[in-house]
């Protein structure tokens, strides 16, 4: 099976507390830089449909813009209600200065 | 130790689950009058009317999920009285239910219109899942739906019904929509969305009487007569505080509680929108009819039930979704505030300043990311520079 790494953006183009979003098929993924590491999580809140990349981000946490459920960007963990299900996470790496994420469709 | 929670809505569920998280041992009994397991109400005026069966926003767990948490769930049971001295409830089936500590999470009910004709079966209110299903089942293309009240629920139903092809008329006694909780500019924005969608919106137009005819209802208003097939009355809510009053607990349009949710009786608490909560900063008790209070005030109650104080002191917050747009309302919306708009494209935040240029409230239009920095600004009481607030290129967090 071929490795399914998808380019996100140049590593030096990321801003603090702001996600880069990639869409692969039906899946939206938000990628964050925290210090010098990159983390990719689903961009969709697990409570009700809302895009987390449109939410408030701080100290490694992303807050849903609708009901303020918070998730840990490093682990995808749902930190409080109303979200009760963790976000899917995806591995990242840097190739030639470009952040990539691994995603296997299906 | 046995805690009994009366009212199996959102606040009842939250109290029970939070309590179980804090105390693995105690007996928890959650009693609900409806046959439905607990659910959150926001989807009732939107997704449920549009025909969705289990939208995720309901947060409705299967009845079995309560057994897994060792929460005893008793549905379809109406509590008829509280004997505080004997620490016992009376239920409508004749059962007597003992408790050590009691939480009243009985919520609120729709306020009724007290005008001639209001008892006709074509006059509905929206409060429960059963109400939403009954209303949803009758909405169809071409139906003439009148809505009395241009508050949050009236407008959300108007938006949903319009989407279903109904011909919607909204009657509002005040001179603008949602006058109780948004500034004039936001009323004007909402007003425009509804008129653009084809809603006939009549302001300063109280509903005076209803004449039920065979084929339709004739509604007499301040601005003439209107024919409708169905009337939804959406003129606010009334707290279900009668049990507390009958038991001799202090009640003033809601059950009076301290910041931890405790009533005047040390073993009795109130949770959610039936509670009128002491707010030291305001020097008064306040009752909130919001998802927020049902979600978060039970944190204070559950802790107090376990002997820990976690006072409820949130900045009030609620939201409405209409025509695919999200409006969030934060803090105070009293008259006399100066409203300053910040725009970033379609996203807009309107910030209410008091006479000392301190942030008191805000309206966020498709801009929920501003809620947390604004909460901090409101809590800080910091004096703001108007020019920096207006400047959309200055992130709000930089002003905290």
PDB file of N, CA and C in Angstrom, chain B residues 254-297:
ATOM      1  N   UNK B 254     -38.896  31.692  40.228  1.00  0.00           N
ATOM      2  CA  UNK B 254     -37.716  30.833  40.275  1.00  0.00           C
ATOM      3  C   UNK B 254     -37.348  30.574  41.718  1.00  0.00           C
ATOM      4  N   UNK B 255     -36.626  29.490  41.926  1.00  0.00           N
ATOM      5  CA  UNK B 255     -36.260  29.088  43.289  1.00  0.00           C
ATOM      6  C   UNK B 255     -34.987  29.832  43.678  1.00  0.00           C
ATOM      7  N   UNK B 256     -35.047  30.565  44.785  1.00  0.00           N
ATOM      8  CA  UNK B 256     -33.884  31.351  45.205  1.00  0.00           C
ATOM      9  C   UNK B 256     -32.785  30.428  45.723  1.00  0.00           C
ATOM     10  N   UNK B 257     -31.598  30.569  45.136  1.00  0.00           N
ATOM     11  CA  UNK B 257     -30.458  29.757  45.578  1.00  0.00           C
ATOM     12  C   UNK B 257     -29.222  30.642  45.696  1.00  0.00           C
ATOM     13  N   UNK B 258     -28.227  30.123  46.446  1.00  0.00           N
ATOM     14  CA  UNK B 258     -26.956  30.834  46.549  1.00  0.00           C
ATOM     15  C   UNK B 258     -26.076  30.469  45.345  1.00  0.00           C
ATOM     16  N   UNK B 259     -24.816  30.910  45.368  1.00  0.00           N
ATOM     17  CA  UNK B 259     -23.931  30.668  44.217  1.00  0.00           C
ATOM     18  C   UNK B 259     -23.626  29.188  44.009  1.00  0.00           C
ATOM     19  N   UNK B 260     -23.848  28.383  45.047  1.00  0.00           N
ATOM     20  CA  UNK B 260     -23.622  26.945  44.918  1.00  0.00           C
ATOM     21  C   UNK B 260     -24.898  26.183  44.586  1.00  0.00           C
ATOM     22  N   UNK B 261     -25.993  26.907  44.422  1.00  0.00           N
ATOM     23  CA  UNK B 261     -27.246  26.259  44.054  1.00  0.00           C
ATOM     24  C   UNK B 261     -28.074  25.806  45.240  1.00  0.00           C
ATOM     25  N   UNK B 262     -27.672  26.217  46.460  1.00  0.00           N
ATOM     26  CA  UNK B 262     -28.362  25.769  47.666  1.00  0.00           C
ATOM     27  C   UNK B 262     -29.568  26.668  47.948  1.00  0.00           C
ATOM     28  N   UNK B 263     -30.685  26.049  48.299  1.00  0.00           N
ATOM     29  CA  UNK B 263     -31.856  26.835  48.711  1.00  0.00           C
ATOM     30  C   UNK B 263     -31.680  27.213  50.182  1.00  0.00           C
ATOM     31  N   UNK B 264     -32.741  27.744  50.793  1.00  0.00           N
ATOM     32  CA  UNK B 264     -32.675  28.089  52.212  1.00  0.00           C
ATOM     33  C   UNK B 264     -32.564  26.826  53.067  1.00  0.00           C
ATOM     34  N   UNK B 265     -32.862  25.679  52.495  1.00  0.00           N
ATOM     35  CA  UNK B 265     -32.765  24.401  53.195  1.00  0.00           C
ATOM     36  C   UNK B 265     -31.445  23.744  52.779  1.00  0.00           C
ATOM     37  N   UNK B 266     -30.611  23.413  53.758  1.00  0.00           N
ATOM     38  CA  UNK B 266     -29.234  22.987  53.453  1.00  0.00           C
ATOM     39  C   UNK B 266     -29.159  21.713  52.619  1.00  0.00           C
ATOM     40  N   UNK B 267     -30.213  20.904  52.638  1.00  0.00           N
ATOM     41  CA  UNK B 267     -30.166  19.655  51.873  1.00  0.00           C
ATOM     42  C   UNK B 267     -30.922  19.736  50.542  1.00  0.00           C
ATOM     43  N   UNK B 268     -31.386  20.930  50.204  1.00  0.00           N
ATOM     44  CA  UNK B 268     -32.174  21.065  48.970  1.00  0.00           C
ATOM     45  C   UNK B 268     -31.520  22.089  48.049  1.00  0.00           C
ATOM     46  N   UNK B 269     -31.389  21.725  46.781  1.00  0.00           N
ATOM     47  CA  UNK B 269     -30.701  22.544  45.789  1.00  0.00           C
ATOM     48  C   UNK B 269     -31.623  22.751  44.586  1.00  0.00           C
ATOM     49  N   UNK B 270     -31.298  23.754  43.791  1.00  0.00           N
ATOM     50  CA  UNK B 270     -31.998  23.912  42.523  1.00  0.00           C
ATOM     51  C   UNK B 270     -30.958  24.068  41.414  1.00  0.00           C
ATOM     52  N   UNK B 271     -31.254  23.455  40.258  1.00  0.00           N
ATOM     53  CA  UNK B 271     -30.299  23.446  39.148  1.00  0.00           C
ATOM     54  C   UNK B 271     -30.986  23.885  37.863  1.00  0.00           C
ATOM     55  N   UNK B 272     -30.243  24.637  37.051  1.00  0.00           N
ATOM     56  CA  UNK B 272     -30.733  24.998  35.723  1.00  0.00           C
ATOM     57  C   UNK B 272     -31.654  26.200  35.757  1.00  0.00           C
ATOM     58  N   UNK B 273     -32.572  26.256  34.791  1.00  0.00           N
ATOM     59  CA  UNK B 273     -33.307  27.500  34.596  1.00  0.00           C
ATOM     60  C   UNK B 273     -34.445  27.729  35.581  1.00  0.00           C
ATOM     61  N   UNK B 274     -34.725  26.756  36.447  1.00  0.00           N
ATOM     62  CA  UNK B 274     -35.708  27.021  37.500  1.00  0.00           C
ATOM     63  C   UNK B 274     -35.079  27.809  38.645  1.00  0.00           C
ATOM     64  N   UNK B 275     -33.747  27.848  38.675  1.00  0.00           N
ATOM     65  CA  UNK B 275     -33.032  28.479  39.794  1.00  0.00           C
ATOM     66  C   UNK B 275     -32.879  29.975  39.560  1.00  0.00           C
ATOM     67  N   UNK B 276     -33.119  30.740  40.588  1.00  0.00           N
ATOM     68  CA  UNK B 276     -32.791  32.179  40.568  1.00  0.00           C
ATOM     69  C   UNK B 276     -31.556  32.325  41.458  1.00  0.00           C
ATOM     70  N   UNK B 277     -30.440  32.610  40.817  1.00  0.00           N
ATOM     71  CA  UNK B 277     -29.116  32.410  41.425  1.00  0.00           C
ATOM     72  C   UNK B 277     -28.565  33.728  41.956  1.00  0.00           C
ATOM     73  N   UNK B 278     -28.013  33.682  43.159  1.00  0.00           N
ATOM     74  CA  UNK B 278     -27.409  34.883  43.740  1.00  0.00           C
ATOM     75  C   UNK B 278     -26.143  35.247  42.977  1.00  0.00           C
ATOM     76  N   UNK B 279     -26.102  36.514  42.478  1.00  0.00           N
ATOM     77  CA  UNK B 279     -24.916  37.024  41.783  1.00  0.00           C
ATOM     78  C   UNK B 279     -24.355  38.178  42.605  1.00  0.00           C
ATOM     79  N   UNK B 280     -23.301  37.923  43.378  1.00  0.00           N
ATOM     80  CA  UNK B 280     -22.771  38.958  44.276  1.00  0.00           C
ATOM     81  C   UNK B 280     -22.379  40.233  43.535  1.00  0.00           C
ATOM     82  N   UNK B 281     -21.805  40.099  42.352  1.00  0.00           N
ATOM     83  CA  UNK B 281     -21.348  41.288  41.620  1.00  0.00           C
ATOM     84  C   UNK B 281     -22.523  42.194  41.249  1.00  0.00           C
ATOM     85  N   UNK B 282     -23.698  41.575  41.063  1.00  0.00           N
ATOM     86  CA  UNK B 282     -24.884  42.357  40.683  1.00  0.00           C
ATOM     87  C   UNK B 282     -25.719  42.726  41.899  1.00  0.00           C
ATOM     88  N   UNK B 283     -25.428  42.080  43.016  1.00  0.00           N
ATOM     89  CA  UNK B 283     -26.195  42.340  44.228  1.00  0.00           C
ATOM     90  C   UNK B 283     -27.634  41.870  44.132  1.00  0.00           C
ATOM     91  N   UNK B 284     -27.873  40.876  43.309  1.00  0.00           N
ATOM     92  CA  UNK B 284     -29.247  40.363  43.186  1.00  0.00           C
ATOM     93  C   UNK B 284     -29.253  38.908  42.704  1.00  0.00           C
ATOM     94  N   UNK B 285     -30.423  38.291  42.824  1.00  0.00           N
ATOM     95  CA  UNK B 285     -30.626  36.961  42.256  1.00  0.00           C
ATOM     96  C   UNK B 285     -31.044  37.121  40.801  1.00  0.00           C
ATOM     97  N   UNK B 286     -30.540  36.244  39.939  1.00  0.00           N
ATOM     98  CA  UNK B 286     -30.894  36.303  38.518  1.00  0.00           C
ATOM     99  C   UNK B 286     -31.257  34.894  38.048  1.00  0.00           C
ATOM    100  N   UNK B 287     -32.288  34.806  37.215  1.00  0.00           N
ATOM    101  CA  UNK B 287     -32.656  33.519  36.622  1.00  0.00           C
ATOM    102  C   UNK B 287     -32.302  33.574  35.142  1.00  0.00           C
ATOM    103  N   UNK B 288     -31.692  32.517  34.644  1.00  0.00           N
ATOM    104  CA  UNK B 288     -31.266  32.469  33.245  1.00  0.00           C
ATOM    105  C   UNK B 288     -32.015  31.349  32.526  1.00  0.00           C
ATOM    106  N   UNK B 289     -32.481  31.632  31.321  1.00  0.00           N
ATOM    107  CA  UNK B 289     -33.158  30.602  30.517  1.00  0.00           C
ATOM    108  C   UNK B 289     -32.240  30.230  29.361  1.00  0.00           C
ATOM    109  N   UNK B 290     -31.155  29.560  29.692  1.00  0.00           N
ATOM    110  CA  UNK B 290     -30.170  29.271  28.654  1.00  0.00           C
ATOM    111  C   UNK B 290     -29.622  27.845  28.774  1.00  0.00           C
ATOM    112  N   UNK B 291     -29.117  27.346  27.643  1.00  0.00           N
ATOM    113  CA  UNK B 291     -28.386  26.090  27.623  1.00  0.00           C
ATOM    114  C   UNK B 291     -27.209  26.187  28.578  1.00  0.00           C
ATOM    115  N   UNK B 292     -26.573  27.349  28.598  1.00  0.00           N
ATOM    116  CA  UNK B 292     -25.368  27.539  29.419  1.00  0.00           C
ATOM    117  C   UNK B 292     -25.634  27.241  30.884  1.00  0.00           C
ATOM    118  N   UNK B 293     -26.739  27.766  31.425  1.00  0.00           N
ATOM    119  CA  UNK B 293     -26.968  27.597  32.859  1.00  0.00           C
ATOM    120  C   UNK B 293     -27.301  26.141  33.162  1.00  0.00           C
ATOM    121  N   UNK B 294     -28.024  25.489  32.247  1.00  0.00           N
ATOM    122  CA  UNK B 294     -28.342  24.069  32.452  1.00  0.00           C
ATOM    123  C   UNK B 294     -27.090  23.207  32.333  1.00  0.00           C
ATOM    124  N   UNK B 295     -26.144  23.659  31.547  1.00  0.00           N
ATOM    125  CA  UNK B 295     -24.917  22.897  31.331  1.00  0.00           C
ATOM    126  C   UNK B 295     -23.927  23.084  32.490  1.00  0.00           C
ATOM    127  N   UNK B 296     -23.767  24.315  32.947  1.00  0.00           N
ATOM    128  CA  UNK B 296     -22.643  24.605  33.835  1.00  0.00           C
ATOM    129  C   UNK B 296     -23.004  24.880  35.293  1.00  0.00           C
ATOM    130  N   UNK B 297     -24.213  25.363  35.580  1.00  0.00           N
ATOM    131  CA  UNK B 297     -24.549  25.602  36.978  1.00  0.00           C
ATOM    132  C   UNK B 297     -24.623  24.283  37.763  1.00  0.00           C
TER     133      UNK B 297
END
